[in-house]
Short mmCIF file of C-alpha atoms in Angstrom, two decimals:
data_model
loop_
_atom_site.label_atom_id
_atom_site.label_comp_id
_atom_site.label_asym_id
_atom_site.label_seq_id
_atom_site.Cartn_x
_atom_site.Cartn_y
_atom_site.Cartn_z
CA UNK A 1 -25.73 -41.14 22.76
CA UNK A 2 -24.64 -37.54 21.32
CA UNK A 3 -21.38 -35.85 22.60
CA UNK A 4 -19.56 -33.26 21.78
CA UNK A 5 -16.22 -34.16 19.99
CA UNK A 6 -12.75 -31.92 20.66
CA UNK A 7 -10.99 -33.01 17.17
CA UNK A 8 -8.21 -31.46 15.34
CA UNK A 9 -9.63 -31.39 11.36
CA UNK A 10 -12.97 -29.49 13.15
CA UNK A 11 -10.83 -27.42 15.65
CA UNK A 12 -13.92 -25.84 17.33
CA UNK A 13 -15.27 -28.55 19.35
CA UNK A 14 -18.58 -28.21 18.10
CA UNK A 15 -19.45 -31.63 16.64
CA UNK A 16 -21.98 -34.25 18.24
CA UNK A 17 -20.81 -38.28 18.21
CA UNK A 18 -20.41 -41.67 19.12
CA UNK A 19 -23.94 -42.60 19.39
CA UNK A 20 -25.32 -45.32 21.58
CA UNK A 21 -26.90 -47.87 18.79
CA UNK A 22 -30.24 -48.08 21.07
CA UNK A 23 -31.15 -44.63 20.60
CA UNK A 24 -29.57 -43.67 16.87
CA UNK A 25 -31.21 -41.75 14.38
CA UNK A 26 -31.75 -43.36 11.20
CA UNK A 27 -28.72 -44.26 9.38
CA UNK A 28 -28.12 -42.44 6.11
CA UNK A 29 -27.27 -43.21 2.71
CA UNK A 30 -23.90 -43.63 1.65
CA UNK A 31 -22.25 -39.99 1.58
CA UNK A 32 -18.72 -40.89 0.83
CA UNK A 33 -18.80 -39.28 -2.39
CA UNK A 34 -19.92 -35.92 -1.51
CA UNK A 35 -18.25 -32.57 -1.10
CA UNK A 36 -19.95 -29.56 0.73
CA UNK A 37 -18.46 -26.82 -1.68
CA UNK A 38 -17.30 -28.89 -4.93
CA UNK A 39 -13.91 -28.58 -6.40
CA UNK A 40 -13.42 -28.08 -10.34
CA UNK A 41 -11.78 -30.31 -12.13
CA UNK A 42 -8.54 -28.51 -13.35
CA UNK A 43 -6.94 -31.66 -15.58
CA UNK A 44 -8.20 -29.35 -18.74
CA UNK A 45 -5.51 -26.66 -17.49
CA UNK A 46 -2.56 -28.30 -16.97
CA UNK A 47 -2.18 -32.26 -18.19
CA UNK A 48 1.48 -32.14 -17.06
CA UNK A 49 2.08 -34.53 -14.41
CA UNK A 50 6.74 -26.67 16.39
CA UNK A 51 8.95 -25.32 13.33
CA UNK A 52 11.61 -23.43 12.53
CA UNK A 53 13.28 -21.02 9.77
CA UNK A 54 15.58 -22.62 7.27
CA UNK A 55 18.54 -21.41 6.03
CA UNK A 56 18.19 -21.98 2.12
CA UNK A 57 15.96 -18.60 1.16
CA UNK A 58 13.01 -18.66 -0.39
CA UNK A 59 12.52 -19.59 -4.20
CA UNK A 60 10.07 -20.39 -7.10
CA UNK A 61 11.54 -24.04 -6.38
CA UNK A 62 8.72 -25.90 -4.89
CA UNK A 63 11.42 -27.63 -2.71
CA UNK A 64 13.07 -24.49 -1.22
CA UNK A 65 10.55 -23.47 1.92
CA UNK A 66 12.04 -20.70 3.99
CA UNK A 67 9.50 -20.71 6.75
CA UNK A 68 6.17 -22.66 7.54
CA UNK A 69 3.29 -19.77 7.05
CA UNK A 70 0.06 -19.37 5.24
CA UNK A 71 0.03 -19.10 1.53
CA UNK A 72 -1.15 -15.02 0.03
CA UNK A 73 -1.63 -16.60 -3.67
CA UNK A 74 -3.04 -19.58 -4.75
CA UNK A 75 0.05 -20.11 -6.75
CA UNK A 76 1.66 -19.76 -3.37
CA UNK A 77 -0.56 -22.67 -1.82
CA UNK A 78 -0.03 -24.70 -4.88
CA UNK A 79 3.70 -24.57 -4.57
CA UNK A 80 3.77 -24.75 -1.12
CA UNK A 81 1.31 -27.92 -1.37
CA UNK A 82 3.74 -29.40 -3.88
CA UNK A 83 6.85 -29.06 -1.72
CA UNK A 84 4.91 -30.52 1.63
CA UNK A 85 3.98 -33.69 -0.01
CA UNK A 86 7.19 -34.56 -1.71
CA UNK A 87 8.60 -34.37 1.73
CA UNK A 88 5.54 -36.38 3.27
CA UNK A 89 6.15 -39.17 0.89
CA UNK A 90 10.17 -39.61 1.01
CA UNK A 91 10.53 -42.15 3.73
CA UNK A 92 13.84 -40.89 4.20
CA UNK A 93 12.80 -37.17 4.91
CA UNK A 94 14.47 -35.97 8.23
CA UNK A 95 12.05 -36.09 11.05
CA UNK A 96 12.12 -32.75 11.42
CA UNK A 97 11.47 -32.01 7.74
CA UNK A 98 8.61 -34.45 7.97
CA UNK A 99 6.84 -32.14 10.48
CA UNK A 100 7.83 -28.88 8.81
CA UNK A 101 6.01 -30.34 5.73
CA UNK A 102 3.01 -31.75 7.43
CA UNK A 103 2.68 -28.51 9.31
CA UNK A 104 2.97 -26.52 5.86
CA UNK A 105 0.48 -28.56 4.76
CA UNK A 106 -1.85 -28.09 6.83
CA UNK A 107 -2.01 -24.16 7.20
CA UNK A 108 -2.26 -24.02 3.00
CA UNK A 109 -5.06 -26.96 3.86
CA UNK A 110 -6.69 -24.44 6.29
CA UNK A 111 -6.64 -21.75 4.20
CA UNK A 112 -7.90 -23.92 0.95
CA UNK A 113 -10.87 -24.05 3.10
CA UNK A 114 -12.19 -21.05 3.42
CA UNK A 115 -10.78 -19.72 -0.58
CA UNK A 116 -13.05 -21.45 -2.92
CA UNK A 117 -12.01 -18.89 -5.42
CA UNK A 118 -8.44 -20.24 -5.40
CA UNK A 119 -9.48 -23.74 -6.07
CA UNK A 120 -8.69 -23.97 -10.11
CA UNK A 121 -5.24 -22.05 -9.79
CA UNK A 122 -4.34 -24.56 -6.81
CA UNK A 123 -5.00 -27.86 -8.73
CA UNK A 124 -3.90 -26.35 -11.97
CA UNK A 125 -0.25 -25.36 -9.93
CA UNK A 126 0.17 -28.71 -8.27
CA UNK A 127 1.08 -32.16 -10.34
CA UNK A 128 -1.94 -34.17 -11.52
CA UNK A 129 -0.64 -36.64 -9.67
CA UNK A 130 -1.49 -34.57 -6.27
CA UNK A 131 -5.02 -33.42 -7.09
CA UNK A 132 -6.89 -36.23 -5.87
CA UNK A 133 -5.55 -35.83 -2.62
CA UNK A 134 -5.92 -32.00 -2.78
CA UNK A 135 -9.20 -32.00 -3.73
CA UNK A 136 -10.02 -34.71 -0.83
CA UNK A 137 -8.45 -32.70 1.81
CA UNK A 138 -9.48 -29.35 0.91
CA UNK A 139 -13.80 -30.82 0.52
CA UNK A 140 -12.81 -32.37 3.99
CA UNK A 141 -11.83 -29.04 5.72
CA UNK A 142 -15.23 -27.54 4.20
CA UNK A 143 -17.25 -30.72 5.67
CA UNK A 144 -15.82 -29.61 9.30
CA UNK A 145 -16.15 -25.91 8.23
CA UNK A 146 -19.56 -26.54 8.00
CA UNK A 147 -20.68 -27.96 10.91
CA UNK A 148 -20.17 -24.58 12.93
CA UNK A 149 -21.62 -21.86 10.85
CA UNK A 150 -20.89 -18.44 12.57
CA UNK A 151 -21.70 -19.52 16.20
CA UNK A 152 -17.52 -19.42 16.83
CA UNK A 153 -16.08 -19.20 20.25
CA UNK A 154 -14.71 -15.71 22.09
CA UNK A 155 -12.46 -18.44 24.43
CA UNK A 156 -10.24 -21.02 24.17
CA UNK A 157 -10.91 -24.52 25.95
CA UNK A 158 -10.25 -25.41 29.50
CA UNK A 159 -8.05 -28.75 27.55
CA UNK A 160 -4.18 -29.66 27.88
CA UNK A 161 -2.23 -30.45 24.89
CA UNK A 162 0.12 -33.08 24.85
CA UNK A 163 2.28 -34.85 22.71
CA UNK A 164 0.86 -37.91 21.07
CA UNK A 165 1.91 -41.88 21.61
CA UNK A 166 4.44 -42.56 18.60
CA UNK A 167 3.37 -43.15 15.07
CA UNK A 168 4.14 -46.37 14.90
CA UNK A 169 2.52 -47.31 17.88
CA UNK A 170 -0.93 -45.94 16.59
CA UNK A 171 -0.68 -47.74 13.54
CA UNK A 172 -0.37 -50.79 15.04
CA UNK A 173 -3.41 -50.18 16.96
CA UNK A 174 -5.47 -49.42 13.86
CA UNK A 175 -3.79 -52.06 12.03
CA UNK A 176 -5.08 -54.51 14.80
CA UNK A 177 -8.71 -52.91 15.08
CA UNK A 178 -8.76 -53.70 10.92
CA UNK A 179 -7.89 -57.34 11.84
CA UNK A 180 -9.92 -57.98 14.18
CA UNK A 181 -12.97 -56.09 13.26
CA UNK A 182 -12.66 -55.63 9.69
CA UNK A 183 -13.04 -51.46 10.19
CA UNK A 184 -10.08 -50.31 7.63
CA UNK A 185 -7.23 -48.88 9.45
CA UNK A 186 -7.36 -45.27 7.37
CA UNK A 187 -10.93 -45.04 9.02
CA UNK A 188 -9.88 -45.58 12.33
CA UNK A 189 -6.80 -43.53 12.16
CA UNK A 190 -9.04 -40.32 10.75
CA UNK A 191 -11.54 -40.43 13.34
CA UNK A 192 -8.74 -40.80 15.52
CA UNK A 193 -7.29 -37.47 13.88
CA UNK A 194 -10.49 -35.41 13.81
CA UNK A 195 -11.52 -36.64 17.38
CA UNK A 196 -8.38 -35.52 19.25
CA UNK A 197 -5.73 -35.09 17.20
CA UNK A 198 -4.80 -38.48 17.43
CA UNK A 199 -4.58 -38.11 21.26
CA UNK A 200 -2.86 -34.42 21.37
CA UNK A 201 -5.96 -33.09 22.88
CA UNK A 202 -6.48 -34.02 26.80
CA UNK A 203 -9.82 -33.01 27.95
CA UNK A 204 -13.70 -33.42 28.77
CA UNK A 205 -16.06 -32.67 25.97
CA UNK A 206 -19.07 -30.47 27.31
CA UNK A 207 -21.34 -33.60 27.12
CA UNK A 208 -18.65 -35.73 29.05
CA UNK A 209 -16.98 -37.41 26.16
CA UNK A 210 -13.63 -38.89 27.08
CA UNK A 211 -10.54 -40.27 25.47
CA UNK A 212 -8.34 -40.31 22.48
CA UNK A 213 -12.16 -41.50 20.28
CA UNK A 214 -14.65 -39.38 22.96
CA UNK A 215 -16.59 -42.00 23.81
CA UNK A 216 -19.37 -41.37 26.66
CA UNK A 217 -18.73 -43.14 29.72
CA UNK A 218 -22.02 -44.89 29.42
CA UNK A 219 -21.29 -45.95 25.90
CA UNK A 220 -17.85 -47.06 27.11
CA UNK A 221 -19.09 -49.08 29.65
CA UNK A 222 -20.94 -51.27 26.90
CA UNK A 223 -17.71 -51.47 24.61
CA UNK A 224 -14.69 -50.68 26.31
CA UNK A 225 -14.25 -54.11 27.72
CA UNK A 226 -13.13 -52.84 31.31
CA UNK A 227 -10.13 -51.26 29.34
CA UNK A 228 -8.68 -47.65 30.24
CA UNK A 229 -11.02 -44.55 28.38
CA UNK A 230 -8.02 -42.68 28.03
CA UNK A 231 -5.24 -45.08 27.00
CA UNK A 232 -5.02 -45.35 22.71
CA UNK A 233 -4.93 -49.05 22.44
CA UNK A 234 -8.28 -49.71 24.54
CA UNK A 235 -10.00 -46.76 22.71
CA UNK A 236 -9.00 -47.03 19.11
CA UNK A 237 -10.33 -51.14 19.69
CA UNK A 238 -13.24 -49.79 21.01
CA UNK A 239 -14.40 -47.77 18.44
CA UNK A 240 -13.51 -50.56 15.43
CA UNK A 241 -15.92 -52.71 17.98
CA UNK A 242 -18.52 -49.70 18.19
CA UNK A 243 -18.21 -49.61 14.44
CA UNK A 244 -18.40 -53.29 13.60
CA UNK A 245 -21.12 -53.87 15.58
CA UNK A 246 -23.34 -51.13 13.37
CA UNK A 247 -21.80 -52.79 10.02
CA UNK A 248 -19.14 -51.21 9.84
CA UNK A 249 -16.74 -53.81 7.92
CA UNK A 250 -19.05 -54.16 5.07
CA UNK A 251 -18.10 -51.11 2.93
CA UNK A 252 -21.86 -50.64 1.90
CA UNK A 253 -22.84 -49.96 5.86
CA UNK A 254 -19.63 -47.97 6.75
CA UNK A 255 -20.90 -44.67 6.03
CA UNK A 256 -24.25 -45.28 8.45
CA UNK A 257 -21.52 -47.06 11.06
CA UNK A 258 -19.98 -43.46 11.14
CA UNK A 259 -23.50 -41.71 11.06
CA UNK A 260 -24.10 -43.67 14.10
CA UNK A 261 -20.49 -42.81 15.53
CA UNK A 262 -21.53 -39.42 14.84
CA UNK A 263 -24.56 -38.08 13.79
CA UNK A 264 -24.01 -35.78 11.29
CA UNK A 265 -23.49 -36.20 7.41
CA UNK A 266 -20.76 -33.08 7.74
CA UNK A 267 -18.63 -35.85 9.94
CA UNK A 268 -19.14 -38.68 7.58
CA UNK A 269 -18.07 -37.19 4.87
CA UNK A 270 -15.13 -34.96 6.25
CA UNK A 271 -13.61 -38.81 7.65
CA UNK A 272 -14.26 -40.46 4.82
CA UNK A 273 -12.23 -37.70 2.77
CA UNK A 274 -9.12 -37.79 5.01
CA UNK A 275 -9.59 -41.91 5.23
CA UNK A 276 -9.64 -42.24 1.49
CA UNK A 277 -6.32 -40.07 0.74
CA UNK A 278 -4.91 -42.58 3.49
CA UNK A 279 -5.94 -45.68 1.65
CA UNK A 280 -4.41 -43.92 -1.64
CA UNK A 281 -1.48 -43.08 0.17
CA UNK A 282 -0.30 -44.44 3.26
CA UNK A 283 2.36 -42.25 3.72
CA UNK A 284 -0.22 -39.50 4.26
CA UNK A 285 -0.68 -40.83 7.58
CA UNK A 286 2.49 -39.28 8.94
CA UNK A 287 1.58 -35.83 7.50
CA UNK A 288 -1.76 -35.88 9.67
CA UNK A 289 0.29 -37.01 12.04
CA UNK A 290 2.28 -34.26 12.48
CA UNK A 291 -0.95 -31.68 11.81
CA UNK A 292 -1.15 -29.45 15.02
CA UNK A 293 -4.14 -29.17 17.26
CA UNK A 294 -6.08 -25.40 15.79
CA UNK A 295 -8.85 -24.04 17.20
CA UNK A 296 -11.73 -22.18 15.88
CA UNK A 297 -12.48 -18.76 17.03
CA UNK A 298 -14.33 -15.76 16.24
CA UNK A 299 -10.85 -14.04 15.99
CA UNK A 300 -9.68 -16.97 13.33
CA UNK A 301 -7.49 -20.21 13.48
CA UNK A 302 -5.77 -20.17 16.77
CA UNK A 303 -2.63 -22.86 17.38
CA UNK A 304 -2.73 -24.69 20.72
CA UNK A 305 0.83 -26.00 20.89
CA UNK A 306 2.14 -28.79 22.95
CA UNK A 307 2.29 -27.92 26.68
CA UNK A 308 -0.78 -25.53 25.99
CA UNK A 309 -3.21 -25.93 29.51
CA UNK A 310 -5.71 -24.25 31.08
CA UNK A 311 -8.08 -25.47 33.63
CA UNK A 312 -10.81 -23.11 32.61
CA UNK A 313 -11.89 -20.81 29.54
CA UNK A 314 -9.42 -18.12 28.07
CA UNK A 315 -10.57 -15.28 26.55
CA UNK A 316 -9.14 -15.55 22.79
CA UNK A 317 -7.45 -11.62 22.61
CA UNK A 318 -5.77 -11.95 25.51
CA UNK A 319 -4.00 -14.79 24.98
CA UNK A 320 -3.21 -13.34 20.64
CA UNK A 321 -1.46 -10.56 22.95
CA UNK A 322 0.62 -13.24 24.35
CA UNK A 323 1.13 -15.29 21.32
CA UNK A 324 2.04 -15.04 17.79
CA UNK A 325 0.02 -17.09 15.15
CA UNK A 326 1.20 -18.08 11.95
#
């Protein structure tokens, strides 16, 4: 059963998904290890290891961040990168920091995406430490990247955008799909992300997918277990059953268990990126947590903020007349 998904890391709503298991396509070979545009390798380089302004100005200090914007330089990005995480994995950042970072983060991930020709600079200007998780979360933006080519959108969606439940609250819900179905939390949580922006994004897909994982109703009828579509606990156990059921929880079959959630290697590698910076880093969770909803246009990245809502189809330049983008 193909749908269209919303999601947040793909931010044009042009994936298909959560497949019925009686009419799948073949599942494919593991593809966790693959990148659509390759990063180098830049350890040979360098072996050393809605917001607002802030008052400190700007410096060459990876910690001082005037303003949350999109990096010019790579050397920009990488410092910008460097200052983002350090706040994203202080458990005693401010909460307000924390989503100043994570939204820093991801405009310099956004923009990683589409500069392959930054790529060495970037991961030779942030600690070694860090370039893992760069190099994960910038191949995972070009997985989503690819699935839309140049067919982009002239409108923005008829969706509302609403704050998500808390953090904490979602993790236990992932936390309690990994223990009861054996699907690893990280998984759960990125599909979660790339779906819907871990629930930010209210709104029908245009093949009727519904919920904080867009499940079909039909499919939902077989796994929802006569919970609610839309509420996060009944959907986020639904999809570690969905997943389970296709072998999911063996870490050999995960990769077709997403295929079959989605059907396209583009998705299965782009959540498998984001899942596997989570399982190196927990902490990384509350930086996509904070990661706004963007969507993909034929005029660029456009932000859909919190109270965004429209009950039909906006034409993208009028509302950039109305609204500033980062």
């Amino acid at each position: 059963m193909a749908r269209w998904a919303l999601g947040v890391a793909v931010a044009a709503a042009a994936l298909t998904g959560c497949t019925d298991p009686d009419g799948a396509a073949t599942q494919p070979p593991d593809a966790s290890g693959a990148d659509a545009s390759p990063i180098p390798n830049a350890d040979a380089t360098d072996a050393s290891p809605s917001p607002t302004v802030e008052a400190a100005p700007e410096t060459g200090e990876p910690d001082r961040i005037a303003a949350v914007r999109r990096p010019d330089t790579a050397r920009e990005a990488a410092r910008r990168l460097t200052w983002a995480q350090r706040v994203i994995d202080d458990p005693s950042a401010p909460p307000r920091a924390l989503v100043r970072a994570a939204r820093q983060q991801q405009l310099v991930y956004r923009e990683l995406g589409t500069r392959s020709r930054w790529d060495t600079a970037v991961l030779a200007g942030v600690p070694a430490a860090l370039r893992p998780q760069v190099r994960a979360n910038v191949a995972s933006r070009r997985e989503f990247r690819a699935l839309h080519g140049n067919d982009l959108a002239d409108t923005l969606p008829a969706w509302r955008i609403v704050a998500p439940a808390p953090a904490e609250e979602l993790l236990r819900y992932y936390r309690r799909g990994e223990q009861s179905y054996g699907i690893g939390w990280e998984y759960l949580a990125a599909i979660n992300l790339v779906e819907t922006a871990m629930g930010r994004i209210r709104g029908t897909s245009v093949a009727g997918a519904q919920g904080p994982m867009q499940f079909l109703p039909s499919t939902w009828a077989k796994w929802g277990r006569g919970g609610d579509i839309e509420d996060p606990r009944d959907a986020i156990q639904a999809a570690a059953r969905y997943l389970a059921h296709d072998g999911g929880a063996r870490p050999e079959r995960l990769a077709g268990a997403l295929f079959r959630y989605n059907n396209s290697l583009h998705y299965v590698r782009g959540v498998t990126h984001l899942a596997e910076v989570m399982e190196h880093d927990p902490r990384a969770f509350y930086g996509y947590y904070h990661w706004d909803v963007y969507y993909l246009t034929s005029q660029g990245d456009v932000r859909l903020p919190v109270g965004y809502e429209r009950k039909r189809p906006v034409p993208v330049e009028r509302w950039l007349a109305r609204h500033h983008q980062r």
